[in-house]
Amino acid sequence: QVQLVESGGGLVQPGGSLRLSCAASGRVSSIGGMRWYRQAPGKQRELVAGITRGGNTNYADSVKGRFTISRDNAKNTVYLQMNSLKPEDTAVYKCNADISQIGVSLTSSYWGQGTQVTVSS
């Protein structure tokens, strides 16, 4: 089995920063693309940022220049550094990754359980 476990959410004031982490564990053979999504109450899920195994990144227009996605392939971990946070960044953030399990030829998409980020004064 494979698990994705996020950490780093919490309550922060507008203009503050948070760093989210998402670590894959279990029978991980290799990890391809990794992404962060978010979903606010009453809104559709939004792709926030993505990163390929080679380090190519893409961002939602709403977070460009404020958020940075990175990964540590040796640790099977993806990070999201969030700076200059705004109240509209408040959401549940979930990581998603394309993972091949040991002994399995197919790659599957896995999701973390989500971590709450609240930006409020």
PDB file of C-alpha atoms in Angstrom:
ATOM      1  CA  GLN A   1       0.000   0.000   0.000  1.00  0.00           C
ATOM      2  CA  VAL A   2       0.968   3.619  -0.521  1.00  0.00           C
ATOM      3  CA  GLN A   3       0.044   6.586   1.653  1.00  0.00           C
ATOM      4  CA  LEU A   4       0.393  10.333   1.209  1.00  0.00           C
ATOM      5  CA  VAL A   5       0.485  12.263   4.469  1.00  0.00           C
ATOM      6  CA  GLU A   6       0.319  16.061   4.562  1.00  0.00           C
ATOM      7  CA  SER A   7       1.441  18.358   7.347  1.00  0.00           C
ATOM      8  CA  GLY A   8       2.026  22.044   7.957  1.00  0.00           C
ATOM      9  CA  GLY A   9      -1.439  23.570   7.778  1.00  0.00           C
ATOM     10  CA  GLY A  10      -2.836  25.912  10.363  1.00  0.00           C
ATOM     11  CA  LEU A  11      -4.066  29.397  11.134  1.00  0.00           C
ATOM     12  CA  VAL A  12      -2.022  32.355   9.916  1.00  0.00           C
ATOM     13  CA  GLN A  13      -2.605  36.084   9.637  1.00  0.00           C
ATOM     14  CA  PRO A  14      -2.874  37.783   6.249  1.00  0.00           C
ATOM     15  CA  GLY A  15       0.595  38.396   4.862  1.00  0.00           C
ATOM     16  CA  GLY A  16       2.028  35.451   6.743  1.00  0.00           C
ATOM     17  CA  SER A  17       3.651  32.258   5.519  1.00  0.00           C
ATOM     18  CA  LEU A  18       3.155  28.523   5.841  1.00  0.00           C
ATOM     19  CA  ARG A  19       5.013  25.534   4.454  1.00  0.00           C
ATOM     20  CA  LEU A  20       3.073  22.397   3.602  1.00  0.00           C
ATOM     21  CA  SER A  21       4.717  19.002   3.271  1.00  0.00           C
ATOM     22  CA  CYS A  22       3.417  15.793   1.759  1.00  0.00           C
ATOM     23  CA  ALA A  23       5.354  12.561   2.156  1.00  0.00           C
ATOM     24  CA  ALA A  24       4.713   9.309   0.338  1.00  0.00           C
ATOM     25  CA  SER A  25       5.315   6.100   2.260  1.00  0.00           C
ATOM     26  CA  GLY A  26       4.781   2.396   1.827  1.00  0.00           C
ATOM     27  CA  ARG A  27       5.606   0.310  -1.222  1.00  0.00           C
ATOM     28  CA  VAL A  28       6.756   3.241  -3.370  1.00  0.00           C
ATOM     29  CA  SER A  29       8.777   2.337  -6.419  1.00  0.00           C
ATOM     30  CA  SER A  30       8.780   5.674  -8.231  1.00  0.00           C
ATOM     31  CA  ILE A  31       6.898   8.953  -8.226  1.00  0.00           C
ATOM     32  CA  GLY A  32       6.093  11.004 -11.301  1.00  0.00           C
ATOM     33  CA  GLY A  33       4.177  14.273 -11.154  1.00  0.00           C
ATOM     34  CA  MET A  34       3.222  15.711  -7.773  1.00  0.00           C
ATOM     35  CA  ARG A  35       0.605  18.404  -7.229  1.00  0.00           C
ATOM     36  CA  TRP A  36      -1.155  20.500  -4.646  1.00  0.00           C
ATOM     37  CA  TYR A  37      -4.882  21.142  -4.934  1.00  0.00           C
ATOM     38  CA  ARG A  38      -7.159  23.181  -2.713  1.00  0.00           C
ATOM     39  CA  GLN A  39     -10.866  23.390  -2.121  1.00  0.00           C
ATOM     40  CA  ALA A  40     -12.661  26.130  -0.249  1.00  0.00           C
ATOM     41  CA  PRO A  41     -16.216  25.710   1.082  1.00  0.00           C
ATOM     42  CA  GLY A  42     -18.735  26.082  -1.732  1.00  0.00           C
ATOM     43  CA  LYS A  43     -16.042  26.205  -4.405  1.00  0.00           C
ATOM     44  CA  GLN A  44     -14.645  23.741  -6.901  1.00  0.00           C
ATOM     45  CA  ARG A  45     -11.328  22.034  -6.328  1.00  0.00           C
ATOM     46  CA  GLU A  46      -8.484  24.068  -7.808  1.00  0.00           C
ATOM     47  CA  LEU A  47      -5.040  22.982  -8.976  1.00  0.00           C
ATOM     48  CA  VAL A  48      -2.627  25.210  -7.085  1.00  0.00           C
ATOM     49  CA  ALA A  49       0.749  23.969  -8.311  1.00  0.00           C
ATOM     50  CA  GLY A  50       2.417  20.984  -9.913  1.00  0.00           C
ATOM     51  CA  ILE A  51       5.964  19.695 -10.321  1.00  0.00           C
ATOM     52  CA  THR A  52       7.411  16.982 -12.518  1.00  0.00           C
ATOM     53  CA  ARG A  53      10.014  14.501 -11.354  1.00  0.00           C
ATOM     54  CA  GLY A  54      12.587  16.585 -13.188  1.00  0.00           C
ATOM     55  CA  GLY A  55      11.539  19.767 -11.422  1.00  0.00           C
ATOM     56  CA  ASN A  56       9.421  21.575 -14.002  1.00  0.00           C
ATOM     57  CA  THR A  57       6.702  23.562 -12.257  1.00  0.00           C
ATOM     58  CA  ASN A  58       3.381  25.202 -13.020  1.00  0.00           C
ATOM     59  CA  TYR A  59       1.146  27.426 -10.908  1.00  0.00           C
ATOM     60  CA  ALA A  60      -2.377  28.786 -10.795  1.00  0.00           C
ATOM     61  CA  ASP A  61      -2.416  32.458 -11.746  1.00  0.00           C
ATOM     62  CA  SER A  62      -3.826  33.288  -8.314  1.00  0.00           C
ATOM     63  CA  VAL A  63      -0.677  32.067  -6.518  1.00  0.00           C
ATOM     64  CA  LYS A  64       2.101  32.930  -8.959  1.00  0.00           C
ATOM     65  CA  GLY A  65       4.859  34.883  -7.264  1.00  0.00           C
ATOM     66  CA  ARG A  66       3.602  33.935  -3.781  1.00  0.00           C
ATOM     67  CA  PHE A  67       3.722  30.119  -3.664  1.00  0.00           C
ATOM     68  CA  THR A  68       6.635  27.822  -4.505  1.00  0.00           C
ATOM     69  CA  ILE A  69       6.370  24.086  -5.066  1.00  0.00           C
ATOM     70  CA  SER A  70       9.427  21.877  -4.641  1.00  0.00           C
ATOM     71  CA  ARG A  71      10.227  18.218  -4.066  1.00  0.00           C
ATOM     72  CA  ASP A  72      12.856  15.976  -2.558  1.00  0.00           C
ATOM     73  CA  ASN A  73      12.920  12.789  -4.598  1.00  0.00           C
ATOM     74  CA  ALA A  74      15.143  11.018  -2.073  1.00  0.00           C
ATOM     75  CA  LYS A  75      12.517  11.620   0.610  1.00  0.00           C
ATOM     76  CA  ASN A  76       9.485  11.075  -1.641  1.00  0.00           C
ATOM     77  CA  THR A  77       8.215  14.427  -0.431  1.00  0.00           C
ATOM     78  CA  VAL A  78       6.656  17.473  -2.056  1.00  0.00           C
ATOM     79  CA  TYR A  79       6.506  20.896  -0.428  1.00  0.00           C
ATOM     80  CA  LEU A  80       4.432  24.030  -0.904  1.00  0.00           C
ATOM     81  CA  GLN A  81       5.920  27.240   0.451  1.00  0.00           C
ATOM     82  CA  MET A  82       3.144  29.794   0.766  1.00  0.00           C
ATOM     83  CA  ASN A  83       4.067  33.435   1.302  1.00  0.00           C
ATOM     84  CA  SER A  84       2.021  36.646   1.394  1.00  0.00           C
ATOM     85  CA  LEU A  85      -1.045  34.636   2.289  1.00  0.00           C
ATOM     86  CA  LYS A  86      -4.477  36.145   1.707  1.00  0.00           C
ATOM     87  CA  PRO A  87      -7.868  35.296   3.223  1.00  0.00           C
ATOM     88  CA  GLU A  88      -8.897  33.893  -0.158  1.00  0.00           C
ATOM     89  CA  ASP A  89      -6.166  31.250   0.193  1.00  0.00           C
ATOM     90  CA  THR A  90      -8.215  29.670   2.980  1.00  0.00           C
ATOM     91  CA  ALA A  91      -9.029  26.092   1.959  1.00  0.00           C
ATOM     92  CA  VAL A  92      -8.289  22.440   2.533  1.00  0.00           C
ATOM     93  CA  TYR A  93      -5.063  21.662   0.703  1.00  0.00           C
ATOM     94  CA  LYS A  94      -4.482  18.173  -0.650  1.00  0.00           C
ATOM     95  CA  CYS A  95      -1.491  16.652  -2.364  1.00  0.00           C
ATOM     96  CA  ASN A  96      -1.751  14.298  -5.309  1.00  0.00           C
ATOM     97  CA  ALA A  97       0.947  12.144  -6.851  1.00  0.00           C
ATOM     98  CA  ASP A  98       1.424   9.632  -9.645  1.00  0.00           C
ATOM     99  CA  ILE A  99       3.027   6.631  -7.973  1.00  0.00           C
ATOM    100  CA  SER A 100       4.200   3.212  -9.054  1.00  0.00           C
ATOM    101  CA  GLN A 101       4.172   0.573  -6.364  1.00  0.00           C
ATOM    102  CA  ILE A 102       6.938  -1.981  -5.971  1.00  0.00           C
ATOM    103  CA  GLY A 103       6.088  -5.001  -8.096  1.00  0.00           C
ATOM    104  CA  VAL A 104       3.262  -3.251  -9.959  1.00  0.00           C
ATOM    105  CA  SER A 105       3.766  -2.084 -13.521  1.00  0.00           C
ATOM    106  CA  LEU A 106       0.952   0.473 -13.554  1.00  0.00           C
ATOM    107  CA  THR A 107       1.119   4.017 -12.188  1.00  0.00           C
ATOM    108  CA  SER A 108      -1.818   5.164 -10.082  1.00  0.00           C
ATOM    109  CA  SER A 109      -2.950   8.508  -8.723  1.00  0.00           C
ATOM    110  CA  TYR A 110      -2.885   8.857  -4.944  1.00  0.00           C
ATOM    111  CA  TRP A 111      -4.322  11.546  -2.675  1.00  0.00           C
ATOM    112  CA  GLY A 112      -3.485  12.752   0.778  1.00  0.00           C
ATOM    113  CA  GLN A 113      -6.120  13.324   3.439  1.00  0.00           C
ATOM    114  CA  GLY A 114      -5.870  17.109   3.294  1.00  0.00           C
ATOM    115  CA  THR A 115      -4.694  19.822   5.641  1.00  0.00           C
ATOM    116  CA  GLN A 116      -6.621  22.956   6.581  1.00  0.00           C
ATOM    117  CA  VAL A 117      -5.106  26.355   5.862  1.00  0.00           C
ATOM    118  CA  THR A 118      -6.936  29.318   7.357  1.00  0.00           C
ATOM    119  CA  VAL A 119      -5.835  32.891   6.689  1.00  0.00           C
ATOM    120  CA  SER A 120      -7.533  35.292   9.053  1.00  0.00           C
ATOM    121  CA  SER A 121      -6.800  38.151  11.380  1.00  0.00           C
TER     122      SER A 121
END
